[in-house]
XYZ file of C-alpha atoms in Angstrom:
369
model
C 21.923 -28.028 -16.021
C 20.728 -30.332 -13.322
C 17.506 -32.286 -14.170
C 14.217 -30.227 -13.146
C 11.119 -32.237 -12.754
C 8.389 -29.766 -12.215
C 5.155 -30.836 -10.298
C 1.912 -29.577 -12.530
C 0.599 -28.160 -9.657
C 3.802 -26.299 -8.442
C 2.931 -22.318 -9.613
C 5.791 -21.404 -7.843
C 8.728 -22.838 -9.740
C 6.763 -22.558 -12.778
C 7.099 -18.379 -11.923
C 10.625 -18.792 -10.777
C 12.007 -20.503 -14.254
C 9.813 -18.087 -16.292
C 11.194 -15.066 -15.333
C 15.081 -16.054 -14.482
C 15.913 -19.036 -16.338
C 13.174 -19.257 -19.819
C 15.514 -21.179 -22.037
C 15.472 -24.405 -19.451
C 13.855 -27.545 -20.380
C 11.370 -28.270 -17.450
C 10.099 -32.434 -17.611
C 6.551 -31.990 -16.325
C 5.383 -34.623 -13.903
C 2.170 -35.452 -12.174
C 3.730 -35.838 -8.651
C 3.295 -34.216 -5.169
C 6.039 -32.017 -5.429
C 9.172 -30.595 -7.692
C 12.640 -31.622 -7.414
C 15.795 -30.479 -8.926
C 17.720 -33.406 -8.636
C 17.694 -35.020 -4.998
C 16.135 -31.798 -3.613
C 12.127 -31.291 -2.924
C 11.798 -28.312 -0.953
C 10.332 -25.837 -3.101
C 12.286 -23.031 -1.653
C 15.683 -24.762 -1.894
C 14.442 -25.784 -5.271
C 14.052 -21.388 -6.180
C 16.887 -20.387 -4.230
C 19.533 -22.702 -6.047
C 17.916 -22.118 -9.379
C 17.309 -18.252 -8.713
C 20.722 -18.108 -7.520
C 22.692 -20.701 -10.204
C 21.257 -18.113 -13.139
C 23.633 -15.482 -12.023
C 20.802 -13.035 -10.660
C 20.846 -10.690 -7.920
C 17.184 -12.016 -7.312
C 18.443 -13.863 -3.760
C 19.359 -10.118 -2.624
C 21.918 -7.937 -2.988
C 23.693 -7.492 0.755
C 23.603 -10.128 3.280
C 20.680 -8.569 5.011
C 18.760 -8.553 2.126
C 19.400 -12.492 1.295
C 17.991 -12.852 5.080
C 15.128 -11.016 4.090
C 14.490 -13.016 1.086
C 14.612 -16.061 2.739
C 12.381 -15.070 5.518
C 9.246 -14.495 3.244
C 9.701 -17.564 1.332
C 9.790 -19.174 4.852
C 6.880 -17.032 6.175
C 4.187 -17.497 2.783
C 4.235 -21.360 3.539
C 0.977 -21.608 4.725
C -2.561 -23.186 4.193
C -5.354 -22.378 2.268
C -7.468 -20.885 5.422
C -4.381 -19.121 6.801
C -4.427 -16.858 2.972
C -6.562 -13.824 4.211
C -4.285 -13.602 7.060
C -1.121 -13.178 5.037
C -2.652 -11.199 2.631
C -3.636 -8.508 5.063
C 0.143 -9.096 6.635
C 0.785 -8.188 3.044
C -1.242 -5.435 2.986
C -0.004 -3.948 5.988
C 3.890 -4.579 5.175
C 3.013 -3.083 1.310
C 2.149 0.340 2.845
C 5.441 2.124 2.399
C 6.976 -0.393 0.134
C 7.375 -1.506 -3.628
C 8.770 -4.542 -3.468
C 8.844 -7.062 -0.481
C 12.924 -6.646 -0.101
C 15.339 -3.570 -1.164
C 13.736 -1.154 -3.779
C 13.432 -4.117 -6.521
C 12.073 -7.391 -7.609
C 13.429 -10.295 -5.545
C 12.718 -13.902 -5.501
C 10.614 -13.098 -2.660
C 8.473 -10.946 -4.748
C 7.944 -13.833 -6.892
C 7.718 -16.731 -4.588
C 5.175 -14.307 -2.427
C 2.881 -14.066 -6.104
C 2.528 -17.700 -6.670
C 1.739 -18.394 -3.022
C -1.197 -15.682 -2.601
C -2.218 -16.040 -6.341
C -5.288 -18.158 -5.058
C -6.298 -16.084 -2.715
C -6.167 -12.956 -5.048
C -8.430 -14.721 -7.626
C -10.766 -15.590 -6.101
C -11.635 -12.321 -3.592
C -14.755 -10.236 -5.566
C -13.214 -6.989 -7.233
C -15.485 -4.899 -4.687
C -13.049 -6.065 -2.074
C -9.681 -4.953 -3.561
C -9.236 -1.815 -2.380
C -9.686 -3.192 0.858
C -6.301 -4.460 0.394
C -5.328 -1.832 -1.946
C -1.504 -1.796 -0.944
C -1.047 -5.847 -1.865
C -2.913 -4.917 -5.128
C -1.248 -2.227 -6.707
C 1.858 -4.576 -5.628
C 0.076 -7.621 -7.454
C -0.797 -5.740 -10.844
C 2.868 -4.304 -10.559
C 4.545 -7.792 -10.540
C 2.121 -9.365 -13.176
C 2.985 -6.799 -15.296
C 6.660 -6.946 -14.931
C 6.903 -10.653 -15.073
C 5.786 -13.636 -17.718
C 3.011 -14.995 -15.275
C 1.241 -16.773 -18.241
C 4.221 -19.201 -18.671
C 3.112 -20.097 -15.426
C 0.021 -20.906 -15.971
C -1.004 -18.377 -14.567
C -3.513 -15.703 -15.898
C -3.509 -11.644 -15.554
C -5.620 -10.707 -12.267
C -7.984 -7.949 -13.077
C -7.418 -5.178 -10.566
C -9.468 -2.214 -9.609
C -8.377 -0.088 -7.248
C -11.228 2.856 -7.677
C -12.508 4.191 -4.340
C -16.212 2.575 -4.367
C -19.231 5.347 -4.529
C -21.417 6.189 -1.552
C -24.346 7.837 -2.912
C -26.586 8.429 0.281
C -30.073 7.147 0.218
C -32.942 9.129 -0.597
C -36.311 7.654 -0.341
C -39.629 9.364 -1.101
C -42.534 8.769 1.043
C -45.991 8.895 0.083
C -48.869 10.414 2.239
C -49.868 6.833 3.107
C -46.533 6.641 4.047
C -46.715 9.679 6.564
C -49.752 9.002 8.196
C -48.229 5.277 9.098
C -45.318 7.154 10.555
C -47.498 9.539 12.679
C -49.365 6.831 13.866
C -45.869 4.756 15.079
C -44.914 8.403 16.066
C -48.292 8.308 18.728
C -48.089 5.023 20.033
C -44.577 4.566 20.752
C -44.157 8.458 21.913
C -43.537 7.003 25.949
C -40.716 5.003 24.311
C -37.217 6.501 24.359
C -36.090 7.192 21.024
C -33.497 5.344 19.552
C -30.277 7.311 18.155
C -30.458 7.928 13.888
C -28.089 5.583 12.078
C -25.149 7.590 11.030
C -25.004 8.790 7.581
C -22.617 6.152 5.333
C -19.117 7.888 4.675
C -18.450 9.347 1.673
C -14.827 8.637 0.560
C -13.346 11.786 -0.374
C -9.387 13.187 0.121
C -11.184 15.783 2.692
C -11.197 12.979 5.057
C -7.402 13.043 5.738
C -5.948 15.735 7.779
C -2.729 16.789 5.582
C -0.683 19.828 6.910
C 2.693 20.956 6.427
C 5.229 19.811 8.986
C 9.220 20.990 9.707
C 11.177 17.958 10.762
C 13.726 19.793 13.210
C 15.505 16.664 13.960
C 15.640 13.417 12.271
C 17.974 9.859 13.687
C 18.411 6.370 12.868
C 16.145 4.051 14.653
C 17.761 2.426 17.675
C 15.942 -0.966 16.913
C 15.594 -0.937 12.889
C 18.035 0.082 10.217
C 15.719 0.699 7.548
C 13.827 3.379 9.689
C 14.531 7.321 10.551
C 12.635 8.642 13.722
C 11.923 12.381 12.732
C 11.146 14.706 15.185
C 8.310 17.429 13.470
C 6.289 20.657 14.067
C 3.232 20.427 12.994
C 1.731 23.885 14.257
C 0.764 22.284 17.836
C 2.225 22.377 20.765
C 4.759 19.892 21.022
C 6.565 18.642 17.976
C 5.213 14.803 17.147
C 7.310 11.768 16.880
C 7.398 10.477 13.684
C 8.672 6.935 11.734
C 9.264 6.929 7.987
C 11.171 3.970 6.291
C 13.161 6.448 4.469
C 16.764 5.297 4.872
C 17.405 3.878 1.639
C 16.316 6.680 -0.395
C 17.095 9.718 1.879
C 21.094 10.460 3.378
C 20.172 11.398 6.994
C 21.664 14.993 6.614
C 19.073 15.499 4.004
C 16.154 14.823 6.613
C 16.573 17.649 8.507
C 15.567 21.026 8.511
C 13.250 20.875 5.712
C 9.672 21.099 5.544
C 7.117 17.896 4.291
C 3.604 17.002 3.745
C 2.024 14.451 6.626
C -0.720 12.720 6.817
C -1.697 13.738 10.821
C -4.624 11.838 11.377
C -3.700 8.066 11.458
C -3.837 5.983 14.356
C -0.465 6.125 16.419
C 1.255 2.858 15.267
C 4.296 1.380 17.156
C 7.547 0.520 14.888
C 9.610 -1.084 16.736
C 9.117 -0.281 20.199
C 8.625 3.847 18.928
C 4.936 5.261 18.308
C 4.511 7.208 14.858
C 1.954 10.015 14.931
C 1.829 10.599 11.351
C 3.189 9.727 8.256
C 5.363 11.919 6.058
C 3.982 11.663 2.162
C 6.599 10.289 -0.118
C 6.171 9.793 -3.922
C 7.886 6.913 -5.617
C 8.429 6.124 -9.352
C 6.884 3.936 -11.199
C 9.548 1.260 -12.083
C 10.185 1.823 -7.785
C 14.278 3.104 -7.882
C 13.342 6.988 -6.849
C 12.176 8.062 -3.887
C 11.437 11.508 -3.380
C 9.596 13.925 -0.836
C 6.420 16.010 -1.276
C 7.464 19.255 -0.619
C 4.656 22.406 -0.084
C 5.140 25.581 -1.421
C 7.362 28.431 -0.799
C 6.450 30.175 2.013
C 4.939 27.534 3.797
C 4.869 27.006 7.552
C 4.322 24.643 10.097
C 0.542 23.503 10.555
C -0.404 25.402 7.310
C -3.134 23.376 6.274
C -3.038 21.083 2.767
C -6.167 20.194 0.666
C -7.264 18.759 -2.596
C -8.515 21.663 -5.451
C -12.701 20.698 -5.439
C -12.472 19.928 -1.850
C -11.577 22.863 0.373
C -14.751 22.521 2.269
C -14.537 19.152 3.285
C -13.630 18.133 6.925
C -10.970 16.063 7.794
C -11.904 12.731 10.263
C -10.693 13.131 13.642
C -8.827 10.120 13.555
C -8.866 7.418 10.807
C -10.609 4.327 12.071
C -8.597 1.666 10.981
C -11.548 -0.764 10.165
C -12.773 1.349 7.028
C -9.370 1.419 5.275
C -9.659 5.462 5.041
C -6.479 6.309 3.689
C -5.722 2.459 1.824
C -8.925 3.368 -0.373
C -8.263 6.583 -1.119
C -4.354 5.982 -2.095
C -4.221 4.936 -5.069
C -5.516 7.865 -6.233
C -2.388 10.227 -4.745
C 0.160 10.542 -8.045
C 1.906 13.312 -9.211
C 1.255 14.720 -12.590
C 3.369 15.274 -15.624
C 4.338 18.806 -14.210
C 5.725 16.981 -10.998
C 2.649 18.212 -8.879
C 0.918 15.617 -5.832
C -3.120 15.348 -6.783
C -5.980 12.980 -6.197
C -7.540 11.584 -9.173
C -11.267 10.482 -8.284
C -13.490 7.408 -9.808
C -13.535 9.500 -13.065
C -9.733 10.118 -13.397
C -9.984 13.166 -12.898
C -7.287 15.544 -11.458
C -7.431 17.940 -8.346
C -3.859 19.143 -7.179
C -2.603 18.980 -4.110
C -2.054 22.901 -2.857
C -1.854 25.142 0.653
C -2.955 28.956 0.672
C 0.548 29.921 -0.992
C 0.061 27.397 -4.223
C 0.673 24.053 -5.069
C 2.321 20.536 -3.460
C 5.703 19.116 -5.695
C 8.301 16.769 -6.300
C 11.746 17.473 -7.338
C 11.081 14.824 -10.628
C 9.095 11.855 -10.478
C 6.256 12.036 -12.864
C 3.161 9.100 -12.666
C 4.558 8.822 -9.400
C 2.198 6.794 -6.543
C 2.102 9.039 -3.326
C 2.386 7.288 0.245
């Protein structure tokens, strides 16, 4: 084995060695950077270590190998840029379990070690705002031996925050003061009332039954489908989904699905997507299945959660409020393969239409997004 000298501060190389070649003897040194023979670039060191260990850590296909190298390069950022990297990862992981393909690669380990300092300093109440990132962090830290790299587990909290409306009681003196203020300022224009605080609930999502009448490959992205979906409106919606690796194109046509219809339209490689198809990913990340509405459903049927039948969805979700990101960790499948949302007390609220429950073919305990 080549000589490996690891700098005390090099958590990246430590984590890669701990996961892929745990039996290797590490020579620790108080130096600025690690060294493998004459190589001092960390990215080159971990690439050589992972490839030499005989694992598929660097990607099975040429395209996956290029993606792994891309993430190794893009995660080399200054400390003051980690916040920007965290948001980029959160957006990217919204439709993915791992960074490359559907299994753990070197890209996940290296990125985890590099975002670790940011994640440990972020207050727990702020984690739901980066729920996709922290879901991934929790997955990586529980499938690798991070403690062998000198890293502690990060406590992860993805529960939706409870927002309680304020109810202040006024006494008679306060009422009199208010009356005087009203008389004194009667000539002034009245100020608009402050908006009531938003209470996070799954009824904020505009969920509908959709029918995919057409599906084709995205002309500029190998991993994306471009779908034409009927949702009970005058015109069908164009929807982009990253499902190429999971579902054959012939199974993506002539089927009923569940859509989130009030997301802000997103430009995906030159084509705008006007909704999102809900899919459930198994805990190990190996299986992805579409959420299916009950038999007898038709395009445009309202989809809702039991206990929130009377809730009114937002016309369009404000990206700044992170509504879907906050609610998403509660979206999952139960042991009966029924889609549901679990509240802060982990109480299940089943997803349904008037015709029945929304389900998946086989995955239980799956994350829905």
